[in-house]
């Protein structure tokens, strides 16, 4: 009899991860297959576990090609690329990798804030272009310490960002669908009011349909010509067309972005603006954190193989 198989959709940065998988399952590394469709068709009845990631499309159409699928284990905390509701309706467990990446994502939120407010990217280009010492005086940035930070989505990553803000003597308020009862931070029921109050607005929500275009033109205009928006969540949370036009028009002061609507495609207008810092979705991309994420993926697979339950299940989606 063939061993139950794990269908792994993407290469992981750590070779030992694959060895760990092989302990319980036959490993099918889909990206190595000459014909991915044929590989899935040939092994569909053996595949018990699917290993994917927060940014690897895992739609219902793929899930339903695997009639014996019992668990989907994803690398990453976000799950908007996975049809979790459909999987759960089929009784398939879905796991992600929460918490292990909170520090790095929150660190990068501050890296983006400092880089945008103090114009670090622009300054680097200024020096590399031998402009220092020329008539082109480098422009002043804005102070970060003691300013007002609005956090959109005060979850585990949002709380890590709030802790860092206290180290910068910043005042923090937040917007969620509902106020939290376990934090002593100010709550704004209106996102527009939060944006009007804040000097800096940091987007830390989940992605997907529930938050699509949550930060719209009105919110961006309320943040205003001296305001800066930081996005370490998902590009879909901000109306990207409104973001570009308010940055170009000067209605919005600046943006520090790690995520975009159609990655890896970044709107060209953003690449020409000196009041914008643009990064290639690297918030969790450190050796330590990606290793911890990969380990947690395979801990989930191991746990499923030995107990029938994943360790970090995504909560049931109604
Ligand atoms: C990575 C992420 O892009 O965790 C997430 O939701 O977006 C990032 O950590 C993802 O994990 C792919 O490896």
PDB file of C-alpha atoms and ligand atoms in Angstrom, residues 53-55 75-78 97 101 233-234 281 284 290 293, ligand 1:
ATOM      1  CA  UNK A  53       1.628  29.316   2.496  1.00  0.00           C
ATOM      2  CA  UNK A  54      -0.105  32.594   3.233  1.00  0.00           C
ATOM      3  CA  UNK A  55       0.730  33.867  -0.241  1.00  0.00           C
ATOM      4  CA  UNK A  75       3.240  28.792   6.455  1.00  0.00           C
ATOM      5  CA  UNK A  76       2.220  32.274   7.532  1.00  0.00           C
ATOM      6  CA  UNK A  77      -0.381  33.899   9.731  1.00  0.00           C
ATOM      7  CA  UNK A  78      -2.588  35.288   6.957  1.00  0.00           C
ATOM      8  CA  UNK A  97       1.681  29.884  11.944  1.00  0.00           C
ATOM      9  CA  UNK A 101       6.296  36.074  13.447  1.00  0.00           C
ATOM     10  CA  UNK A 233      -0.973  43.509   6.568  1.00  0.00           C
ATOM     11  CA  UNK A 234      -2.381  42.964   3.054  1.00  0.00           C
ATOM     12  CA  UNK A 281       6.585  41.681   1.425  1.00  0.00           C
ATOM     13  CA  UNK A 284       8.462  37.989   8.409  1.00  0.00           C
ATOM     14  CA  UNK A 290      11.034  31.825   8.709  1.00  0.00           C
ATOM     15  CA  UNK A 293       7.371  29.317  10.786  1.00  0.00           C
TER      16      UNK A 293
HETATM   17  C1  LIG B   1       4.751  35.571   4.314  1.00  0.00           C
HETATM   18  C2  LIG B   1       2.737  36.595   5.445  1.00  0.00           C
HETATM   19  O1  LIG B   1       4.613  36.262   3.135  1.00  0.00           O
HETATM   20  O2  LIG B   1       2.495  35.363   7.421  1.00  0.00           O
HETATM   21  C3  LIG B   1       1.915  35.974   6.512  1.00  0.00           C
HETATM   22  O3  LIG B   1       0.668  36.116   6.429  1.00  0.00           O
HETATM   23  O4  LIG B   1       2.231  37.264   4.607  1.00  0.00           O
HETATM   24  C4  LIG B   1       4.241  36.430   5.452  1.00  0.00           C
HETATM   25  O5  LIG B   1       4.693  35.912   6.652  1.00  0.00           O
HETATM   26  C5  LIG B   1       4.025  34.278   4.159  1.00  0.00           C
HETATM   27  O6  LIG B   1       4.109  33.633   5.351  1.00  0.00           O
HETATM   28  C6  LIG B   1       4.632  33.443   3.017  1.00  0.00           C
HETATM   29  O7  LIG B   1       5.720  32.703   3.466  1.00  0.00           O
END
